[in-house]
Amino acid sequence: MNPQHVITAIEKWFSVYVLSWANAQQLLIVVLTLFLARLITPRLRSLYESFLQRRGGRLAPGTIVNITYRLILPLSWLLLLWLCDYASRELHRPNALLRISVSLLFAWVVIRFTATLVRNPPLAKIIAFTAWTVAALNILNLLGPTMEL
């Protein structure tokens, strides 16, 4: 096959499946939900700190309370993304990119939470990197082909 035909086929595939209006809308939603999550995170953290003070707790390094505090931004982003994904499904709108974003972010939050519980920082990084790689490949349906390769 002529290399020029291959390049033309790739460009056509990219323009049809990647540079579509539906994908652009979903990407915009992902970015806007991140922006909104960043806006509301300071207020949520303040509420969390107030809740802890009323209960006699504190943000001590290495505690689940502290880990949860640090995950407020990704958790709020995850909730906003999930709501948008749910709305897209209910309105019968394209949501593949939203679904993938929700899955990747959920995996990242779980891995981050779990890895933070490991007391050995280098080991925690190795575990997080490995788990994230496997999770991302699985979510994108690339784990099987990667294993075969």
GROMACS .gro file of N, CA and C in nm:
model
  447
    1MET      N    1   0.084  -0.118   0.000
    1MET     CA    2   0.000   0.000   0.000
    1MET      C    3   0.089   0.125   0.000
    2ASN      N    4   0.051   0.220  -0.075
    2ASN     CA    5   0.123   0.344  -0.089
    2ASN      C    6   0.123   0.421   0.043
    3PRO      N    7   0.239   0.470   0.089
    3PRO     CA    8   0.243   0.546   0.215
    3PRO      C    9   0.152   0.669   0.214
    4GLN      N   10   0.136   0.730   0.099
    4GLN     CA   11   0.049   0.847   0.090
    4GLN      C   12  -0.097   0.809   0.116
    5HIS      N   13  -0.138   0.690   0.070
    5HIS     CA   14  -0.274   0.641   0.096
    5HIS      C   15  -0.296   0.615   0.245
    6VAL      N   16  -0.193   0.563   0.309
    6VAL     CA   17  -0.201   0.537   0.453
    6VAL      C   18  -0.218   0.669   0.528
    7ILE      N   19  -0.138   0.766   0.493
    7ILE     CA   20  -0.146   0.897   0.559
    7ILE      C   21  -0.283   0.960   0.535
    8THR      N   22  -0.333   0.951   0.414
    8THR     CA   23  -0.465   1.006   0.382
    8THR      C   24  -0.574   0.934   0.463
    9ALA      N   25  -0.564   0.802   0.474
    9ALA     CA   26  -0.662   0.724   0.551
    9ALA      C   27  -0.659   0.763   0.699
   10ILE      N   28  -0.539   0.783   0.753
   10ILE     CA   29  -0.525   0.823   0.894
   10ILE      C   30  -0.584   0.962   0.914
   11GLU      N   31  -0.555   1.053   0.823
   11GLU     CA   32  -0.611   1.189   0.834
   11GLU      C   33  -0.763   1.187   0.828
   12LYS      N   34  -0.819   1.104   0.739
   12LYS     CA   35  -0.964   1.093   0.728
   12LYS      C   36  -1.024   1.037   0.856
   13TRP      N   37  -0.965   0.929   0.907
   13TRP     CA   38  -1.013   0.869   1.032
   13TRP      C   39  -1.007   0.971   1.145
   14PHE      N   40  -0.896   1.042   1.156
   14PHE     CA   41  -0.878   1.142   1.261
   14PHE      C   42  -0.984   1.251   1.252
   15SER      N   43  -1.009   1.300   1.131
   15SER     CA   44  -1.107   1.408   1.116
   15SER      C   45  -1.249   1.361   1.143
   16VAL      N   46  -1.281   1.236   1.110
   16VAL     CA   47  -1.417   1.186   1.132
   16VAL      C   48  -1.440   1.147   1.277
   17TYR      N   49  -1.344   1.075   1.338
   17TYR     CA   50  -1.366   1.019   1.471
   17TYR      C   51  -1.310   1.101   1.585
   18VAL      N   52  -1.212   1.183   1.561
   18VAL     CA   53  -1.150   1.259   1.669
   18VAL      C   54  -1.195   1.405   1.666
   19LEU      N   55  -1.191   1.466   1.549
   19LEU     CA   56  -1.224   1.607   1.537
   19LEU      C   57  -1.373   1.628   1.506
   20SER      N   58  -1.458   1.557   1.577
   20SER     CA   59  -1.601   1.571   1.554
   20SER      C   60  -1.659   1.674   1.651
   21TRP      N   61  -1.774   1.730   1.616
   21TRP     CA   62  -1.841   1.827   1.700
   21TRP      C   63  -1.881   1.764   1.834
   22ALA      N   64  -1.928   1.638   1.832
   22ALA     CA   65  -1.967   1.570   1.955
   22ALA      C   66  -1.848   1.555   2.050
   23ASN      N   67  -1.732   1.521   1.997
   23ASN     CA   68  -1.612   1.509   2.081
   23ASN      C   69  -1.568   1.645   2.134
   24ALA      N   70  -1.579   1.747   2.051
   24ALA     CA   71  -1.542   1.883   2.096
   24ALA      C   72  -1.633   1.927   2.210
   25GLN      N   73  -1.762   1.899   2.200
   25GLN     CA   74  -1.855   1.934   2.308
   25GLN      C   75  -1.819   1.860   2.436
   26GLN      N   76  -1.789   1.731   2.423
   26GLN     CA   77  -1.754   1.652   2.542
   26GLN      C   78  -1.623   1.700   2.604
   27LEU      N   79  -1.526   1.730   2.521
   27LEU     CA   80  -1.399   1.782   2.571
   27LEU      C   81  -1.420   1.915   2.643
   28LEU      N   82  -1.506   2.000   2.589
   28LEU     CA   83  -1.539   2.127   2.654
   28LEU      C   84  -1.604   2.101   2.790
   29ILE      N   85  -1.692   2.003   2.799
   29ILE     CA   86  -1.755   1.969   2.927
   29ILE      C   87  -1.651   1.922   3.027
   30VAL      N   88  -1.556   1.840   2.983
   30VAL     CA   89  -1.450   1.792   3.073
   30VAL      C   90  -1.371   1.911   3.128
   31VAL      N   91  -1.334   2.003   3.041
   31VAL     CA   92  -1.256   2.121   3.083
   31VAL      C   93  -1.338   2.212   3.174
   32LEU      N   94  -1.464   2.236   3.138
   32LEU     CA   95  -1.549   2.323   3.220
   32LEU      C   96  -1.578   2.263   3.358
   33THR      N   97  -1.596   2.131   3.364
   33THR     CA   98  -1.619   2.069   3.496
   33THR      C   99  -1.493   2.077   3.582
   34LEU      N  100  -1.377   2.066   3.520
   34LEU     CA  101  -1.252   2.084   3.597
   34LEU      C  102  -1.245   2.226   3.650
   35PHE      N  103  -1.275   2.323   3.566
   35PHE     CA  104  -1.273   2.463   3.608
   35PHE      C  105  -1.370   2.486   3.723
   36LEU      N  106  -1.491   2.433   3.711
   36LEU     CA  107  -1.592   2.447   3.817
   36LEU      C  108  -1.546   2.378   3.945
   37ALA      N  109  -1.489   2.260   3.932
   37ALA     CA  110  -1.438   2.188   4.050
   37ALA      C  111  -1.329   2.269   4.120
   38ARG      N  112  -1.241   2.331   4.042
   38ARG     CA  113  -1.136   2.415   4.101
   38ARG      C  114  -1.195   2.537   4.171
   39LEU      N  115  -1.306   2.589   4.120
   39LEU     CA  116  -1.371   2.703   4.183
   39LEU      C  117  -1.436   2.666   4.317
   40ILE      N  118  -1.497   2.549   4.324
   40ILE     CA  119  -1.570   2.512   4.446
   40ILE      C  120  -1.483   2.440   4.548
   41THR      N  121  -1.366   2.393   4.509
   41THR     CA  122  -1.280   2.318   4.602
   41THR      C  123  -1.241   2.398   4.727
   42PRO      N  124  -1.201   2.525   4.717
   42PRO     CA  125  -1.166   2.597   4.841
   42PRO      C  126  -1.282   2.601   4.941
   43ARG      N  127  -1.402   2.621   4.891
   43ARG     CA  128  -1.519   2.625   4.980
   43ARG      C  129  -1.545   2.487   5.042
   44LEU      N  130  -1.533   2.382   4.962
   44LEU     CA  131  -1.553   2.247   5.014
   44LEU      C  132  -1.446   2.211   5.117
   45ARG      N  133  -1.323   2.252   5.092
   45ARG     CA  134  -1.216   2.226   5.190
   45ARG      C  135  -1.241   2.301   5.320
   46SER      N  136  -1.289   2.424   5.308
   46SER     CA  137  -1.322   2.503   5.427
   46SER      C  138  -1.434   2.434   5.507
   47LEU      N  139  -1.536   2.387   5.438
   47LEU     CA  140  -1.644   2.316   5.506
   47LEU      C  141  -1.594   2.188   5.572
   48TYR      N  142  -1.504   2.118   5.505
   48TYR     CA  143  -1.447   1.995   5.560
   48TYR      C  144  -1.365   2.025   5.686
   49GLU      N  145  -1.285   2.132   5.681
   49GLU     CA  146  -1.207   2.170   5.799
   49GLU      C  147  -1.298   2.209   5.915
   50SER      N  148  -1.403   2.283   5.887
   50SER     CA  149  -1.499   2.320   5.993
   50SER      C  150  -1.564   2.197   6.053
   51PHE      N  151  -1.601   2.102   5.968
   51PHE     CA  152  -1.661   1.978   6.015
   51PHE      C  153  -1.564   1.903   6.106
   52LEU      N  154  -1.436   1.897   6.066
   52LEU     CA  155  -1.336   1.829   6.148
   52LEU      C  156  -1.317   1.898   6.283
   53GLN      N  157  -1.313   2.031   6.283
   53GLN     CA  158  -1.294   2.105   6.408
   53GLN      C  159  -1.410   2.082   6.503
   54ARG      N  160  -1.531   2.079   6.452
   54ARG     CA  161  -1.649   2.054   6.537
   54ARG      C  162  -1.645   1.914   6.597
   55ARG      N  163  -1.586   1.820   6.523
   55ARG     CA  164  -1.580   1.681   6.569
   55ARG      C  165  -1.452   1.651   6.647
   56GLY      N  166  -1.365   1.752   6.661
   56GLY     CA  167  -1.241   1.733   6.735
   56GLY      C  168  -1.130   1.668   6.653
   57GLY      N  169  -1.147   1.659   6.524
   57GLY     CA  170  -1.045   1.599   6.438
   57GLY      C  171  -0.949   1.703   6.385
   58ARG      N  172  -0.845   1.655   6.319
   58ARG     CA  173  -0.749   1.747   6.259
   58ARG      C  174  -0.686   1.681   6.137
   59LEU      N  175  -0.623   1.763   6.054
   59LEU     CA  176  -0.558   1.715   5.932
   59LEU      C  177  -0.415   1.675   5.962
   60ALA      N  178  -0.394   1.551   6.004
   60ALA     CA  179  -0.260   1.500   6.033
   60ALA      C  180  -0.208   1.426   5.911
   61PRO      N  181  -0.081   1.448   5.875
   61PRO     CA  182  -0.023   1.379   5.758
   61PRO      C  183  -0.036   1.227   5.774
   62GLY      N  184  -0.067   1.161   5.661
   62GLY     CA  185  -0.074   1.015   5.660
   62GLY      C  186  -0.205   0.956   5.709
   63THR      N  187  -0.300   1.042   5.746
   63THR     CA  188  -0.428   0.990   5.794
   63THR      C  189  -0.530   0.990   5.681
   64ILE      N  190  -0.632   0.909   5.695
   64ILE     CA  191  -0.738   0.904   5.595
   64ILE      C  192  -0.807   1.040   5.585
   65VAL      N  193  -0.818   1.109   5.697
   65VAL     CA  194  -0.879   1.243   5.697
   65VAL      C  195  -0.799   1.337   5.606
   66ASN      N  196  -0.669   1.331   5.614
   66ASN     CA  197  -0.583   1.416   5.531
   66ASN      C  198  -0.587   1.373   5.385
   67ILE      N  199  -0.589   1.242   5.361
   67ILE     CA  200  -0.596   1.192   5.224
   67ILE      C  201  -0.727   1.238   5.160
   68THR      N  202  -0.836   1.227   5.233
   68THR     CA  203  -0.966   1.270   5.183
   68THR      C  204  -0.964   1.420   5.152
   69TYR      N  205  -0.902   1.498   5.240
   69TYR     CA  206  -0.891   1.643   5.218
   69TYR      C  207  -0.821   1.672   5.086
   70ARG      N  208  -0.714   1.599   5.060
   70ARG     CA  209  -0.637   1.620   4.938
   70ARG      C  210  -0.711   1.573   4.813
   71LEU      N  211  -0.807   1.484   4.831
   71LEU     CA  212  -0.883   1.432   4.716
   71LEU      C  213  -1.013   1.508   4.689
   72ILE      N  214  -1.036   1.617   4.761
   72ILE     CA  215  -1.161   1.692   4.741
   72ILE      C  216  -1.172   1.744   4.597
   73LEU      N  217  -1.065   1.797   4.541
   73LEU     CA  218  -1.070   1.847   4.404
   73LEU      C  219  -1.104   1.735   4.305
   74PRO      N  220  -1.028   1.624   4.301
   74PRO     CA  221  -1.064   1.521   4.203
   74PRO      C  222  -1.200   1.457   4.230
   75LEU      N  223  -1.240   1.449   4.356
   75LEU     CA  224  -1.372   1.392   4.387
   75LEU      C  225  -1.484   1.484   4.340
   76SER      N  226  -1.468   1.615   4.358
   76SER     CA  227  -1.571   1.707   4.310
   76SER      C  228  -1.574   1.709   4.157
   77TRP      N  229  -1.458   1.702   4.092
   77TRP     CA  230  -1.452   1.694   3.947
   77TRP      C  231  -1.520   1.566   3.898
   78LEU      N  232  -1.493   1.455   3.968
   78LEU     CA  233  -1.554   1.328   3.932
   78LEU      C  234  -1.707   1.335   3.942
   79LEU      N  235  -1.757   1.394   4.048
   79LEU     CA  236  -1.901   1.405   4.065
   79LEU      C  237  -1.963   1.490   3.953
   80LEU      N  238  -1.901   1.603   3.922
   80LEU     CA  239  -1.953   1.689   3.815
   80LEU      C  240  -1.950   1.619   3.680
   81LEU      N  241  -1.840   1.548   3.653
   81LEU     CA  242  -1.830   1.474   3.527
   81LEU      C  243  -1.936   1.364   3.520
   82TRP      N  244  -1.954   1.294   3.631
   82TRP     CA  245  -2.052   1.186   3.634
   82TRP      C  246  -2.193   1.241   3.607
   83LEU      N  247  -2.224   1.354   3.668
   83LEU     CA  248  -2.355   1.416   3.645
   83LEU      C  249  -2.374   1.453   3.497
   84CYS      N  250  -2.271   1.508   3.436
   84CYS     CA  251  -2.279   1.543   3.293
   84CYS      C  252  -2.291   1.418   3.206
   85ASP      N  253  -2.219   1.314   3.242
   85ASP     CA  254  -2.229   1.188   3.168
   85ASP      C  255  -2.370   1.130   3.180
   86TYR      N  256  -2.424   1.133   3.301
   86TYR     CA  257  -2.560   1.084   3.324
   86TYR      C  258  -2.661   1.165   3.242
   87ALA      N  259  -2.647   1.296   3.244
   87ALA     CA  260  -2.738   1.382   3.168
   87ALA      C  261  -2.726   1.353   3.018
   88SER      N  262  -2.606   1.332   2.970
   88SER     CA  263  -2.586   1.301   2.828
   88SER      C  264  -2.654   1.171   2.789
   89ARG      N  265  -2.641   1.070   2.876
   89ARG     CA  266  -2.708   0.943   2.848
   89ARG      C  267  -2.859   0.959   2.847
   90GLU      N  268  -2.912   1.032   2.944
   90GLU     CA  269  -3.057   1.051   2.953
   90GLU      C  270  -3.111   1.131   2.835
   91LEU      N  271  -3.030   1.223   2.782
   91LEU     CA  272  -3.071   1.303   2.668
   91LEU      C  273  -3.034   1.238   2.534
   92HIS      N  274  -2.980   1.116   2.542
   92HIS     CA  275  -2.940   1.040   2.423
   92HIS      C  276  -2.839   1.118   2.338
   93ARG      N  277  -2.744   1.180   2.407
   93ARG     CA  278  -2.636   1.255   2.342
   93ARG      C  279  -2.510   1.169   2.342
   94PRO      N  280  -2.419   1.193   2.250
   94PRO     CA  281  -2.292   1.119   2.252
   94PRO      C  282  -2.220   1.142   2.385
   95ASN      N  283  -2.167   1.035   2.444
   95ASN     CA  284  -2.102   1.050   2.573
   95ASN      C  285  -1.979   0.960   2.589
   96ALA      N  286  -1.925   0.908   2.480
   96ALA     CA  287  -1.811   0.817   2.491
   96ALA      C  288  -1.692   0.883   2.560
   97LEU      N  289  -1.660   1.005   2.524
   97LEU     CA  290  -1.547   1.075   2.585
   97LEU      C  291  -1.575   1.106   2.732
   98LEU      N  292  -1.698   1.141   2.764
   98LEU     CA  293  -1.734   1.165   2.905
   98LEU      C  294  -1.722   1.036   2.985
   99ARG      N  295  -1.771   0.926   2.928
   99ARG     CA  296  -1.766   0.797   2.998
   99ARG      C  297  -1.620   0.757   3.024
  100ILE      N  298  -1.536   0.773   2.925
  100ILE     CA  299  -1.394   0.741   2.941
  100ILE      C  300  -1.331   0.832   3.047
  101SER      N  301  -1.365   0.961   3.044
  101SER     CA  302  -1.309   1.056   3.142
  101SER      C  303  -1.351   1.019   3.284
  102VAL      N  304  -1.478   0.984   3.302
  102VAL     CA  305  -1.527   0.943   3.434
  102VAL      C  306  -1.452   0.819   3.481
  103SER      N  307  -1.438   0.720   3.394
  103SER     CA  308  -1.370   0.596   3.431
  103SER      C  309  -1.224   0.619   3.466
  104LEU      N  310  -1.154   0.700   3.385
  104LEU     CA  311  -1.014   0.728   3.412
  104LEU      C  312  -0.996   0.805   3.542
  105LEU      N  313  -1.082   0.904   3.564
  105LEU     CA  314  -1.072   0.983   3.686
  105LEU      C  315  -1.106   0.900   3.810
  106PHE      N  316  -1.209   0.815   3.799
  106PHE     CA  317  -1.243   0.728   3.911
  106PHE      C  318  -1.127   0.635   3.944
  107ALA      N  319  -1.067   0.575   3.841
  107ALA     CA  320  -0.951   0.487   3.864
  107ALA      C  321  -0.838   0.564   3.929
  108TRP      N  322  -0.813   0.687   3.883
  108TRP     CA  323  -0.705   0.767   3.940
  108TRP      C  324  -0.731   0.796   4.088
  109VAL      N  325  -0.855   0.832   4.124
  109VAL     CA  326  -0.889   0.862   4.263
  109VAL      C  327  -0.867   0.739   4.351
  110VAL      N  328  -0.916   0.624   4.306
  110VAL     CA  329  -0.901   0.501   4.384
  110VAL      C  330  -0.754   0.465   4.400
  111ILE      N  331  -0.679   0.476   4.291
  111ILE     CA  332  -0.536   0.443   4.296
  111ILE      C  333  -0.462   0.542   4.385
  112ARG      N  334  -0.493   0.669   4.373
  112ARG     CA  335  -0.428   0.771   4.456
  112ARG      C  336  -0.456   0.747   4.604
  113PHE      N  337  -0.582   0.718   4.636
  113PHE     CA  338  -0.619   0.691   4.775
  113PHE      C  339  -0.545   0.569   4.827
  114THR      N  340  -0.545   0.463   4.750
  114THR     CA  341  -0.480   0.338   4.792
  114THR      C  342  -0.330   0.355   4.804
  115ALA      N  343  -0.268   0.418   4.706
  115ALA     CA  344  -0.122   0.435   4.708
  115ALA      C  345  -0.078   0.524   4.823
  116THR      N  346  -0.161   0.620   4.862
  116THR     CA  347  -0.125   0.709   4.972
  116THR      C  348  -0.119   0.632   5.105
  117LEU      N  349  -0.188   0.521   5.114
  117LEU     CA  350  -0.186   0.441   5.236
  117LEU      C  351  -0.057   0.361   5.251
  118VAL      N  352   0.019   0.347   5.142
  118VAL     CA  353   0.147   0.275   5.147
  118VAL      C  354   0.251   0.368   5.209
  119ARG      N  355   0.317   0.323   5.313
  119ARG     CA  356   0.411   0.408   5.388
  119ARG      C  357   0.544   0.432   5.316
  120ASN      N  358   0.581   0.346   5.223
  120ASN     CA  359   0.707   0.358   5.150
  120ASN      C  360   0.682   0.439   5.023
  121PRO      N  361   0.726   0.567   5.017
  121PRO     CA  362   0.695   0.652   4.901
  121PRO      C  363   0.740   0.597   4.766
  122PRO      N  364   0.863   0.545   4.752
  122PRO     CA  365   0.899   0.489   4.620
  122PRO      C  366   0.810   0.371   4.580
  123LEU      N  367   0.779   0.285   4.676
  123LEU     CA  368   0.692   0.172   4.647
  123LEU      C  369   0.552   0.220   4.611
  124ALA      N  370   0.503   0.322   4.680
  124ALA     CA  371   0.371   0.378   4.650
  124ALA      C  372   0.366   0.432   4.507
  125LYS      N  373   0.473   0.498   4.463
  125LYS     CA  374   0.478   0.550   4.327
  125LYS      C  375   0.479   0.438   4.223
  126ILE      N  376   0.553   0.333   4.251
  126ILE     CA  377   0.558   0.219   4.159
  126ILE      C  378   0.420   0.152   4.151
  127ILE      N  379   0.357   0.133   4.266
  127ILE     CA  380   0.224   0.073   4.268
  127ILE      C  381   0.125   0.161   4.192
  128ALA      N  382   0.128   0.290   4.219
  128ALA     CA  383   0.034   0.383   4.154
  128ALA      C  384   0.056   0.385   4.003
  129PHE      N  385   0.182   0.392   3.960
  129PHE     CA  386   0.212   0.396   3.816
  129PHE      C  387   0.165   0.268   3.748
  130THR      N  388   0.196   0.155   3.808
  130THR     CA  389   0.157   0.026   3.750
  130THR      C  390   0.005   0.012   3.744
  131ALA      N  391  -0.061   0.042   3.856
  131ALA     CA  392  -0.207   0.029   3.861
  131ALA      C  393  -0.272   0.125   3.762
  132TRP      N  394  -0.222   0.248   3.755
  132TRP     CA  395  -0.280   0.346   3.663
  132TRP      C  396  -0.263   0.303   3.518
  133THR      N  397  -0.145   0.251   3.484
  133THR     CA  398  -0.120   0.206   3.347
  133THR      C  399  -0.215   0.092   3.308
  134VAL      N  400  -0.228  -0.006   3.397
  134VAL     CA  401  -0.317  -0.119   3.369
  134VAL      C  402  -0.462  -0.071   3.360
  135ALA      N  403  -0.504   0.014   3.453
  135ALA     CA  404  -0.641   0.064   3.453
  135ALA      C  405  -0.671   0.144   3.326
  136ALA      N  406  -0.580   0.233   3.289
  136ALA     CA  407  -0.602   0.316   3.170
  136ALA      C  408  -0.608   0.230   3.043
  137LEU      N  409  -0.518   0.134   3.031
  137LEU     CA  410  -0.521   0.046   2.915
  137LEU      C  411  -0.651  -0.036   2.911
  138ASN      N  412  -0.696  -0.080   3.028
  138ASN     CA  413  -0.820  -0.157   3.034
  138ASN      C  414  -0.940  -0.071   2.998
  139ILE      N  415  -0.948   0.049   3.052
  139ILE     CA  416  -1.060   0.140   3.024
  139ILE      C  417  -1.066   0.174   2.876
  140LEU      N  418  -0.952   0.189   2.813
  140LEU     CA  419  -0.946   0.223   2.671
  140LEU      C  420  -0.950   0.099   2.581
  141ASN      N  421  -0.974  -0.018   2.641
  141ASN     CA  422  -0.980  -0.145   2.567
  141ASN      C  423  -0.850  -0.174   2.493
  142LEU      N  424  -0.738  -0.136   2.553
  142LEU     CA  425  -0.608  -0.160   2.493
  142LEU      C  426  -0.523  -0.258   2.572
  143LEU      N  427  -0.576  -0.312   2.681
  143LEU     CA  428  -0.498  -0.402   2.766
  143LEU      C  429  -0.468  -0.532   2.692
  144GLY      N  430  -0.571  -0.590   2.629
  144GLY     CA  431  -0.550  -0.715   2.554
  144GLY      C  432  -0.447  -0.700   2.443
  145PRO      N  433  -0.466  -0.602   2.354
  145PRO     CA  434  -0.365  -0.584   2.249
  145PRO      C  435  -0.226  -0.554   2.303
  146THR      N  436  -0.218  -0.481   2.412
  146THR     CA  437  -0.088  -0.450   2.471
  146THR      C  438  -0.022  -0.577   2.525
  147MET      N  439  -0.102  -0.662   2.590
  147MET     CA  440  -0.049  -0.787   2.643
  147MET      C  441  -0.002  -0.878   2.529
  148GLU      N  442  -0.078  -0.879   2.419
  148GLU     CA  443  -0.038  -0.961   2.304
  148GLU      C  444   0.091  -0.909   2.242
  149LEU      N  445   0.106  -0.777   2.238
  149LEU     CA  446   0.225  -0.717   2.180
  149LEU      C  447   0.346  -0.753   2.263
   0.00000   0.00000   0.00000
